[in-house]
Amino acid sequence: EEDFDSFRNSKIPPLRQTIIPPYCDEEGLEHAYKGRCRAVISGRGCAITIRIVPLPRSVYECLKSKKLIEGCEDDLMMLGKALKCSNNESTLTPQSALTALLDSLDDIDSNGNALLEAPVLYKGRSVKAVCSTNGEVYIPPKEENIKDGEDAPENVDGLDEYNAVQECLRTGMDKEVCDSDINDALNDADAIALDKWRQDMRGSALAGFQLAMRAGPLCEEPVQGVAVILESVEIAMRDDSTKQFTPAKELSGGMVVAALRSGIRCALLSRPARIVEGHLKLTLHSSLAGLGSLHAVLSKRRGRVVTDSMVDGTDLIQVTATIPQAESFGLSPELLKKSSGEVTAPELVFSHWEVLEEDPFWVPTTEEEREDHGDLTTASDSDALKYIRIVRSRKGLLVDSSKIVVAAEKQRTLSRKK
C-alpha cells in the first residue's frame, strides 16, 4: 500500500518527450502518468483507463504458443510481479503468471504486442456508471488550478466512482481477489454499463489498439514489445421516467477507437522511449593488410564482428558481422576506399531487430556530464534522436529544431559590394 501511494504521488520531473514539441501535442497527454492513461472520449461521456508495460520477447513467444518456453522464467516472474498476477509473491510461479496472462489475453499481433483485459474489468468490478447531472464523467482538476490551502471539492458528480476505480487498480491482475468480491451484486446502472462495454465498446477498443500499434508517437513507425492492459471503464448514465438507465451521450465505435488510440500513444510517451532498429548481416573477404581499415569502418558505423576465419587454401579471411541498417548506406565504397581494394564488396542480408539503448531525449544534468557533453538542450551526438528527425522529416511530419537560435527575431542585412 505504501509503495503504491509513493509511486503514484512522487513528484519526479516529467519525461522530456512530454514537454517538448511536437511530441507533447498529443491530445489527452495531461491524463497520462507513468505508463497509465485515462482516455476520455469526446464529449466526456466515457473514460477508459489503460496501462502500458514492456513485453519481453520471450513472454510474447509464450503467449503466442500458449506454453512455457525454456529461458523465459525470469521474464515471466518479473512481468508477473509488475502486474501483480498473485496477491502473494511467494506463491507466484512462471506457470501461474503465464496462466493469468493467457486468461486475460484479448489480442496478439505479429510485432510482439499484446492486448490484455484486467480481471476486474472482465468481471465488471471496475465498470462504473456515473449518474451525473451534466452527463459527463469526472475529470480531476489540474494541480495548478487548485489554490494553495484550498481542498479539492468533495461533492462532485462522478468523484465516488472515480475513487472506486482507482481503488480497483491496486488489485492488479490477481484473479482470486476479483473472484472473492464477485458475490457483491452489481447495481442496475453498473450492470447496464457493463453490458454496454461488452456488446458495443469492446470490439472498438481492439481496433484502437491495432491502430495505436501500427504507428507510434515518436516517428509514426510500428510499435514493438508493448503490452496494453485495459483496466477500467466509466460511463456517464441517466435515468428516464421509467427508471431505465441509458448512456447520457452517444458512444459510437469511432469515438472509442480514436480515444483509445490517443490514450495508448499518450501512455507510451509517459514511459522512457527507445527505438528499435533493423540490423543487417554482412559477409565479406579481406586480406591481413585490410583488417585494420575494415575494423575502423565497422566501429565507426556501430558494427560488430561475429566471426572471422581463414579461407582454406588462400590468405583471405572471411568476416561475418552485423551493422545497423541506417548505417549501411555507402558502406561498400568506403570499405574499398579505406582498404585500397584489400576488402571485397560486402553481401548484406537482413538479420534481426535490436533495441537501441539510447535515450533520444537525454540531456546532461550533472557537472561531469556537462563537462563531457556541454550544456545542451538535447544531446547533439544522440543517434536515436538523429534517426527520429530523419524519419519525421522524410514523412513530412513536424520536427523539433536541431539548431538553437539565440535571437531569431533579428534581421541580418548583408552588405553588397558595388
Short mmCIF file of C-alpha atoms in Angstrom, two decimals:
data_model
loop_
_atom_site.label_atom_id
_atom_site.label_comp_id
_atom_site.label_asym_id
_atom_site.label_seq_id
_atom_site.Cartn_x
_atom_site.Cartn_y
_atom_site.Cartn_z
CA GLU A 1 0.00 0.00 0.00
CA GLU A 2 2.73 2.47 0.96
CA ASP A 3 4.79 1.65 -2.13
CA PHE A 4 1.76 2.14 -4.38
CA ASP A 5 0.96 5.54 -2.86
CA SER A 6 4.55 6.74 -3.06
CA PHE A 7 4.74 5.60 -6.67
CA ARG A 8 1.55 7.44 -7.62
CA ASN A 9 2.33 10.63 -5.69
CA SER A 10 6.05 11.07 -6.43
CA LYS A 11 6.97 14.47 -7.88
CA ILE A 12 9.84 13.48 -10.16
CA PRO A 13 10.42 15.70 -13.22
CA PRO A 14 8.37 14.70 -16.27
CA LEU A 15 9.96 12.98 -19.24
CA ARG A 16 11.30 15.36 -21.84
CA GLN A 17 9.15 13.96 -24.65
CA THR A 18 6.06 15.11 -22.73
CA ILE A 19 7.15 18.76 -22.55
CA ILE A 20 8.83 19.47 -25.92
CA PRO A 21 7.01 19.79 -29.25
CA PRO A 22 5.95 18.11 -31.44
CA TYR A 23 5.67 15.08 -29.12
CA CYS A 24 3.73 16.95 -26.42
CA ASP A 25 0.97 17.83 -28.90
CA GLU A 26 -0.89 14.56 -28.26
CA GLU A 27 -4.46 15.17 -27.09
CA GLY A 28 -5.01 13.88 -23.56
CA LEU A 29 -1.34 13.82 -22.54
CA GLU A 30 -2.25 15.54 -19.27
CA HIS A 31 -4.19 12.39 -18.26
CA ALA A 32 -1.13 10.10 -18.72
CA TYR A 33 1.23 9.32 -15.87
CA LYS A 34 3.95 6.65 -15.60
CA GLY A 35 2.51 4.31 -18.21
CA ARG A 36 -1.14 4.79 -17.22
CA CYS A 37 -3.61 6.94 -19.10
CA ARG A 38 -7.27 7.74 -18.59
CA ALA A 39 -8.56 8.08 -22.14
CA VAL A 40 -11.60 10.38 -22.12
CA ILE A 41 -13.95 10.00 -25.08
CA SER A 42 -15.04 13.12 -26.94
CA GLY A 43 -17.88 14.77 -25.04
CA ARG A 44 -16.69 13.30 -21.72
CA GLY A 45 -19.37 10.65 -21.83
CA CYS A 46 -16.94 7.83 -21.05
CA ALA A 47 -13.42 7.26 -19.72
CA ILE A 48 -11.23 4.17 -20.22
CA THR A 49 -8.17 3.55 -18.07
CA ILE A 50 -5.29 1.76 -19.79
CA ARG A 51 -1.78 0.75 -18.74
CA ILE A 52 1.38 0.22 -20.80
CA VAL A 53 4.17 -2.18 -19.77
CA PRO A 54 7.13 -3.59 -21.72
CA LEU A 55 6.55 -7.09 -23.09
CA PRO A 56 9.76 -9.17 -23.35
CA ARG A 57 10.17 -11.22 -26.50
CA SER A 58 10.32 -14.49 -24.54
CA VAL A 59 6.98 -13.74 -22.84
CA TYR A 60 5.46 -12.85 -26.21
CA GLU A 61 6.54 -16.23 -27.60
CA CYS A 62 4.96 -17.94 -24.58
CA LEU A 63 1.67 -16.11 -25.15
CA LYS A 64 1.77 -16.97 -28.84
CA SER A 65 2.47 -20.68 -28.30
CA LYS A 66 0.39 -20.84 -25.06
CA LYS A 67 3.08 -22.80 -23.24
CA LEU A 68 6.27 -22.25 -21.29
CA ILE A 69 9.42 -21.83 -23.35
CA GLU A 70 12.86 -22.58 -21.98
CA GLY A 71 14.63 -19.47 -20.74
CA CYS A 72 11.50 -17.34 -20.16
CA GLU A 73 11.12 -17.96 -16.42
CA ASP A 74 12.86 -14.79 -15.24
CA ASP A 75 10.95 -12.55 -17.63
CA LEU A 76 7.64 -14.14 -16.66
CA MET A 77 8.35 -13.70 -12.96
CA MET A 78 9.35 -10.06 -13.47
CA LEU A 79 6.23 -9.29 -15.51
CA GLY A 80 4.01 -11.25 -13.09
CA LYS A 81 5.25 -9.21 -10.13
CA ALA A 82 4.88 -5.93 -12.04
CA LEU A 83 1.26 -6.75 -12.98
CA LYS A 84 0.56 -8.32 -9.56
CA CYS A 85 -0.66 -11.62 -11.01
CA SER A 86 -0.75 -13.06 -7.50
CA ASN A 87 -1.66 -11.43 -4.21
CA ASN A 88 1.18 -13.32 -2.54
CA GLU A 89 4.50 -13.07 -4.37
CA SER A 90 5.86 -16.16 -2.58
CA THR A 91 3.28 -18.34 -4.36
CA LEU A 92 3.89 -16.81 -7.78
CA THR A 93 5.44 -19.22 -10.30
CA PRO A 94 6.21 -18.81 -14.03
CA GLN A 95 3.34 -21.17 -14.87
CA SER A 96 0.82 -19.28 -12.73
CA ALA A 97 1.96 -15.95 -14.21
CA LEU A 98 1.57 -17.34 -17.74
CA THR A 99 -1.89 -18.72 -16.89
CA ALA A 100 -3.01 -15.34 -15.56
CA LEU A 101 -1.75 -13.59 -18.70
CA LEU A 102 -3.41 -16.13 -21.03
CA ASP A 103 -6.73 -15.78 -19.19
CA SER A 104 -6.62 -12.00 -19.74
CA LEU A 105 -5.33 -12.09 -23.33
CA ASP A 106 -7.60 -10.41 -25.88
CA ASP A 107 -5.37 -9.99 -28.94
CA ILE A 108 -1.79 -10.52 -30.02
CA ASP A 109 -0.16 -9.16 -33.19
CA SER A 110 2.91 -10.06 -35.24
CA ASN A 111 5.14 -7.25 -33.90
CA GLY A 112 5.45 -8.51 -30.34
CA ASN A 113 2.49 -6.59 -28.85
CA ALA A 114 -0.46 -7.90 -26.82
CA LEU A 115 -3.79 -6.55 -25.58
CA LEU A 116 -4.89 -7.73 -22.13
CA GLU A 117 -8.11 -7.17 -20.21
CA ALA A 118 -7.72 -6.99 -16.44
CA PRO A 119 -9.86 -9.46 -14.44
CA VAL A 120 -11.51 -6.56 -12.58
CA LEU A 121 -12.74 -5.22 -15.91
CA TYR A 122 -13.74 -8.59 -17.34
CA LYS A 123 -15.77 -9.42 -14.20
CA GLY A 124 -17.33 -5.95 -14.17
CA ARG A 125 -15.87 -4.82 -10.86
CA SER A 126 -14.11 -1.79 -12.39
CA VAL A 127 -17.00 -0.84 -14.71
CA LYS A 128 -18.81 2.08 -13.11
CA ALA A 129 -21.89 4.02 -14.18
CA VAL A 130 -21.68 7.74 -13.40
CA CYS A 131 -25.12 9.25 -12.81
CA SER A 132 -24.16 12.90 -13.26
CA THR A 133 -26.40 15.88 -13.84
CA ASN A 134 -24.34 17.18 -16.79
CA GLY A 135 -23.94 13.78 -18.45
CA GLU A 136 -20.14 13.74 -18.07
CA VAL A 137 -17.63 11.63 -16.19
CA TYR A 138 -15.41 13.14 -13.52
CA ILE A 139 -12.25 14.89 -14.70
CA PRO A 140 -9.63 15.52 -11.97
CA PRO A 141 -8.62 19.20 -11.78
CA LYS A 142 -5.06 20.17 -12.60
CA GLU A 143 -2.80 20.89 -9.67
CA GLU A 144 -2.03 24.41 -10.88
CA ASN A 145 -5.76 25.20 -10.87
CA ILE A 146 -6.08 24.39 -7.14
CA LYS A 147 -5.16 27.36 -4.97
CA ASP A 148 -2.79 26.96 -2.04
CA GLY A 149 -4.59 25.93 1.14
CA GLU A 150 -7.76 25.06 -0.75
CA ASP A 151 -9.02 21.48 -0.69
CA ALA A 152 -10.38 19.76 -3.75
CA PRO A 153 -14.19 19.70 -3.89
CA GLU A 154 -15.76 16.57 -2.45
CA ASN A 155 -19.38 16.63 -3.60
CA VAL A 156 -18.78 16.32 -7.32
CA ASP A 157 -20.66 14.07 -9.72
CA GLY A 158 -18.58 11.02 -10.58
CA LEU A 159 -15.96 11.51 -7.84
CA ASP A 160 -17.07 8.45 -5.85
CA GLU A 161 -16.95 6.27 -8.96
CA TYR A 162 -13.54 7.68 -9.86
CA ASN A 163 -12.15 6.86 -6.41
CA ALA A 164 -13.69 3.38 -6.55
CA VAL A 165 -11.97 2.74 -9.88
CA GLN A 166 -8.64 3.98 -8.52
CA GLU A 167 -9.03 1.54 -5.64
CA CYS A 168 -9.64 -1.31 -8.10
CA LEU A 169 -6.33 -0.59 -9.82
CA ARG A 170 -4.50 -1.83 -6.72
CA THR A 171 -5.66 -5.43 -7.27
CA GLY A 172 -3.67 -5.79 -10.49
CA MET A 173 -4.17 -9.00 -12.47
CA ASP A 174 -4.92 -11.20 -9.47
CA LYS A 175 -7.97 -13.26 -10.40
CA GLU A 176 -8.51 -14.68 -6.90
CA VAL A 177 -9.01 -11.24 -5.36
CA CYS A 178 -11.54 -10.43 -8.07
CA ASP A 179 -13.39 -13.74 -7.56
CA SER A 180 -13.60 -13.13 -3.81
CA ASP A 181 -15.58 -9.92 -4.41
CA ILE A 182 -17.76 -11.24 -7.23
CA ASN A 183 -20.53 -12.00 -4.76
CA ASP A 184 -21.19 -8.27 -4.47
CA ALA A 185 -24.03 -7.86 -6.94
CA LEU A 186 -23.82 -5.00 -9.40
CA ASN A 187 -26.49 -2.34 -9.21
CA ASP A 188 -28.75 -1.74 -12.18
CA ALA A 189 -26.71 1.16 -13.59
CA ASP A 190 -23.38 -0.70 -13.36
CA ALA A 191 -24.91 -3.80 -14.96
CA ILE A 192 -26.17 -1.76 -17.91
CA ALA A 193 -22.76 -0.08 -18.23
CA LEU A 194 -21.06 -3.49 -18.23
CA ASP A 195 -23.42 -4.73 -20.93
CA LYS A 196 -22.68 -1.58 -22.98
CA TRP A 197 -18.95 -2.22 -22.69
CA ARG A 198 -19.14 -5.87 -23.68
CA GLN A 199 -21.51 -5.50 -26.61
CA ASP A 200 -20.69 -2.13 -28.19
CA MET A 201 -17.30 -0.86 -27.00
CA ARG A 202 -15.01 -3.85 -26.55
CA GLY A 203 -14.57 -4.52 -30.26
CA SER A 204 -13.83 -0.86 -30.95
CA ALA A 205 -11.19 -0.92 -28.22
CA LEU A 206 -9.47 -3.75 -30.09
CA ALA A 207 -9.45 -1.66 -33.28
CA GLY A 208 -7.99 1.29 -31.36
CA PHE A 209 -5.21 -0.97 -30.03
CA GLN A 210 -4.35 -2.13 -33.53
CA LEU A 211 -4.23 1.45 -34.87
CA ALA A 212 -2.00 2.60 -32.00
CA MET A 213 0.44 -0.26 -32.54
CA ARG A 214 0.58 0.46 -36.26
CA ALA A 215 2.04 3.96 -35.78
CA GLY A 216 3.83 5.08 -32.61
CA PRO A 217 4.09 8.67 -31.34
CA LEU A 218 7.81 9.25 -31.95
CA CYS A 219 8.07 8.85 -35.72
CA GLU A 220 4.83 7.09 -36.77
CA GLU A 221 6.54 3.69 -37.07
CA PRO A 222 5.15 0.34 -35.82
CA VAL A 223 5.44 -0.30 -32.08
CA GLN A 224 7.19 -3.44 -30.81
CA GLY A 225 7.31 -5.20 -27.45
CA VAL A 226 4.40 -3.50 -25.67
CA ALA A 227 1.57 -4.93 -23.56
CA VAL A 228 -1.60 -2.83 -23.27
CA ILE A 229 -3.87 -3.59 -20.30
CA LEU A 230 -7.48 -2.38 -20.22
CA GLU A 231 -8.19 -1.71 -16.55
CA SER A 232 -11.46 0.17 -16.05
CA VAL A 233 -14.38 1.90 -17.76
CA GLU A 234 -16.57 4.76 -16.53
CA ILE A 235 -19.75 5.59 -18.46
CA ALA A 236 -22.00 8.56 -17.79
CA MET A 237 -25.60 7.34 -17.41
CA ARG A 238 -29.02 8.94 -16.96
CA ASP A 239 -32.38 7.54 -15.95
CA ASP A 240 -35.62 8.35 -17.70
CA SER A 241 -39.15 8.47 -16.34
CA THR A 242 -39.36 4.66 -16.30
CA LYS A 243 -36.19 4.37 -14.18
CA GLN A 244 -34.31 2.80 -17.08
CA PHE A 245 -30.63 3.73 -17.29
CA THR A 246 -29.20 4.69 -20.67
CA PRO A 247 -25.88 6.28 -21.70
CA ALA A 248 -26.05 10.03 -21.25
CA LYS A 249 -24.22 10.67 -24.51
CA GLU A 250 -23.79 8.83 -27.77
CA LEU A 251 -20.82 6.45 -27.70
CA SER A 252 -20.08 5.42 -31.26
CA GLY A 253 -17.42 2.92 -32.24
CA GLY A 254 -15.32 5.55 -33.99
CA MET A 255 -15.18 7.68 -30.84
CA VAL A 256 -13.92 4.71 -28.81
CA VAL A 257 -11.31 3.85 -31.45
CA ALA A 258 -9.97 7.42 -31.58
CA ALA A 259 -9.93 7.80 -27.79
CA LEU A 260 -8.14 4.51 -27.17
CA ARG A 261 -5.59 5.20 -29.90
CA SER A 262 -4.78 8.60 -28.41
CA GLY A 263 -4.70 7.14 -24.89
CA ILE A 264 -2.19 4.44 -25.84
CA ARG A 265 0.04 6.97 -27.60
CA CYS A 266 -0.04 9.26 -24.54
CA ALA A 267 0.76 6.34 -22.23
CA LEU A 268 3.73 5.43 -24.43
CA LEU A 269 5.06 8.98 -24.15
CA SER A 270 4.81 8.82 -20.34
CA ARG A 271 7.36 6.00 -20.19
CA PRO A 272 11.04 6.09 -21.26
CA ALA A 273 11.14 5.78 -25.04
CA ARG A 274 13.54 3.67 -27.10
CA ILE A 275 13.66 2.98 -30.83
CA VAL A 276 14.14 -0.43 -32.46
CA GLU A 277 16.43 -0.56 -35.49
CA GLY A 278 16.97 -3.29 -38.04
CA HIS A 279 20.38 -4.94 -38.29
CA LEU A 280 21.93 -6.41 -41.42
CA LYS A 281 24.30 -9.35 -41.60
CA LEU A 282 27.29 -8.67 -43.82
CA THR A 283 29.73 -11.23 -45.19
CA LEU A 284 32.99 -10.30 -46.94
CA HIS A 285 36.57 -11.39 -47.51
CA SER A 286 39.64 -9.42 -46.53
CA SER A 287 43.38 -9.81 -46.59
CA LEU A 288 45.53 -9.37 -43.50
CA ALA A 289 46.53 -5.87 -44.66
CA GLY A 290 42.90 -4.75 -44.88
CA LEU A 291 41.75 -5.87 -41.41
CA GLY A 292 42.72 -2.61 -39.72
CA SER A 293 40.73 -0.38 -42.04
CA LEU A 294 37.84 -2.87 -42.03
CA HIS A 295 37.50 -2.77 -38.23
CA ALA A 296 37.83 1.03 -38.24
CA VAL A 297 34.95 1.42 -40.69
CA LEU A 298 32.74 -1.08 -38.84
CA SER A 299 33.46 0.56 -35.49
CA LYS A 300 32.55 4.00 -36.84
CA ARG A 301 29.25 2.62 -38.14
CA ARG A 302 28.44 0.73 -34.89
CA GLY A 303 29.05 -2.65 -36.48
CA ARG A 304 30.04 -5.80 -34.59
CA VAL A 305 32.19 -8.65 -35.88
CA VAL A 306 30.53 -12.01 -35.22
CA THR A 307 33.05 -14.47 -36.70
CA ASP A 308 36.30 -14.36 -38.67
CA SER A 309 38.04 -17.41 -40.09
CA MET A 310 40.71 -18.21 -42.67
CA VAL A 311 39.58 -19.49 -46.06
CA ASP A 312 41.26 -22.82 -46.81
CA GLY A 313 43.97 -22.62 -49.47
CA THR A 314 44.09 -18.80 -49.54
CA ASP A 315 45.43 -15.94 -47.45
CA LEU A 316 41.96 -14.35 -47.19
CA ILE A 317 39.86 -14.04 -44.04
CA GLN A 318 36.09 -14.47 -44.16
CA VAL A 319 34.45 -11.94 -41.85
CA THR A 320 30.82 -12.06 -40.70
CA ALA A 321 29.47 -9.01 -38.91
CA THR A 322 26.24 -7.16 -38.14
CA ILE A 323 25.61 -3.49 -38.83
CA PRO A 324 22.56 -1.22 -38.29
CA GLN A 325 20.57 -0.78 -41.46
CA ALA A 326 20.65 3.02 -41.16
CA GLU A 327 24.48 2.91 -41.14
CA SER A 328 24.81 0.64 -44.19
CA PHE A 329 24.39 3.35 -46.86
CA GLY A 330 27.65 3.96 -48.69
CA LEU A 331 29.40 1.12 -46.87
CA SER A 332 30.87 -0.63 -49.93
CA PRO A 333 32.57 2.45 -51.49
CA GLU A 334 34.03 3.47 -48.12
CA LEU A 335 35.43 -0.02 -47.49
CA LEU A 336 37.07 -0.15 -50.92
CA LYS A 337 38.50 3.36 -50.49
CA LYS A 338 39.83 2.92 -46.94
CA SER A 339 41.35 -0.51 -47.59
CA SER A 340 42.71 0.30 -51.07
CA GLY A 341 40.91 -2.69 -52.52
CA GLU A 342 42.05 -5.20 -49.86
CA VAL A 343 38.41 -5.86 -48.83
CA THR A 344 35.75 -7.30 -51.12
CA ALA A 345 32.31 -5.78 -51.54
CA PRO A 346 30.07 -6.96 -48.65
CA GLU A 347 26.98 -9.11 -49.08
CA LEU A 348 24.14 -7.70 -46.94
CA VAL A 349 21.04 -9.60 -45.79
CA PHE A 350 18.55 -8.79 -43.04
CA SER A 351 19.49 -10.29 -39.67
CA HIS A 352 17.32 -9.13 -36.75
CA TRP A 353 15.72 -6.25 -34.84
CA GLU A 354 17.54 -4.75 -31.88
CA VAL A 355 16.67 -2.04 -29.35
CA LEU A 356 18.96 0.99 -29.50
CA GLU A 357 19.75 1.51 -25.81
CA GLU A 358 19.98 5.26 -26.05
CA ASP A 359 17.54 7.83 -24.70
CA PRO A 360 16.62 10.14 -27.60
CA PHE A 361 15.80 12.99 -25.21
CA TRP A 362 18.70 12.69 -22.79
CA VAL A 363 20.36 15.90 -21.63
CA PRO A 364 23.43 16.31 -19.40
CA THR A 365 22.46 17.18 -15.82
CA THR A 366 25.45 16.51 -13.55
CA GLU A 367 28.66 18.55 -13.58
CA GLU A 368 30.67 15.65 -15.02
CA GLU A 369 28.17 15.14 -17.85
CA ARG A 370 28.19 18.85 -18.66
CA GLU A 371 32.00 18.86 -18.78
CA ASP A 372 31.96 15.95 -21.25
CA HIS A 373 28.98 16.96 -23.42
CA GLY A 374 28.43 20.64 -22.71
CA ASP A 375 25.28 22.42 -21.57
CA LEU A 376 22.94 21.30 -24.36
CA THR A 377 19.20 21.40 -24.74
CA THR A 378 19.36 17.95 -26.32
CA ALA A 379 22.33 15.67 -26.83
CA SER A 380 23.70 16.54 -30.26
CA ASP A 381 25.51 13.19 -30.57
CA SER A 382 22.36 11.13 -29.98
CA ASP A 383 21.93 8.63 -32.81
CA ALA A 384 18.36 7.84 -31.70
CA LEU A 385 17.23 11.47 -31.94
CA LYS A 386 19.01 11.84 -35.28
CA TYR A 387 17.10 8.86 -36.69
CA ILE A 388 13.80 10.19 -35.34
CA ARG A 389 14.37 13.55 -37.01
CA ILE A 390 15.34 11.94 -40.32
CA VAL A 391 12.25 9.70 -40.39
CA ARG A 392 9.88 12.50 -39.39
CA SER A 393 11.38 14.83 -41.99
CA ARG A 394 11.06 12.17 -44.69
CA LYS A 395 7.38 11.63 -43.80
CA GLY A 396 6.60 15.34 -43.76
CA LEU A 397 5.91 15.44 -40.01
CA LEU A 398 6.82 18.24 -37.63
CA VAL A 399 10.44 18.05 -36.49
CA ASP A 400 11.88 19.63 -33.36
CA SER A 401 14.61 22.04 -34.40
CA SER A 402 18.14 20.68 -34.10
CA LYS A 403 19.61 24.19 -34.20
CA ILE A 404 19.43 26.66 -31.34
CA VAL A 405 18.98 30.26 -32.50
CA VAL A 406 19.71 32.84 -29.82
CA ALA A 407 17.98 35.81 -31.47
CA ALA A 408 15.79 34.51 -34.25
CA GLU A 409 13.71 37.70 -34.49
CA LYS A 410 16.68 39.86 -35.50
CA GLN A 411 17.14 40.59 -39.20
CA ARG A 412 20.53 40.20 -40.74
CA THR A 413 21.38 42.60 -43.57
CA LEU A 414 24.17 41.56 -45.92
CA SER A 415 26.16 44.37 -47.47
CA ARG A 416 26.51 44.34 -51.24
CA LYS A 417 29.74 45.22 -52.91
CA LYS A 418 29.33 47.84 -55.60
#
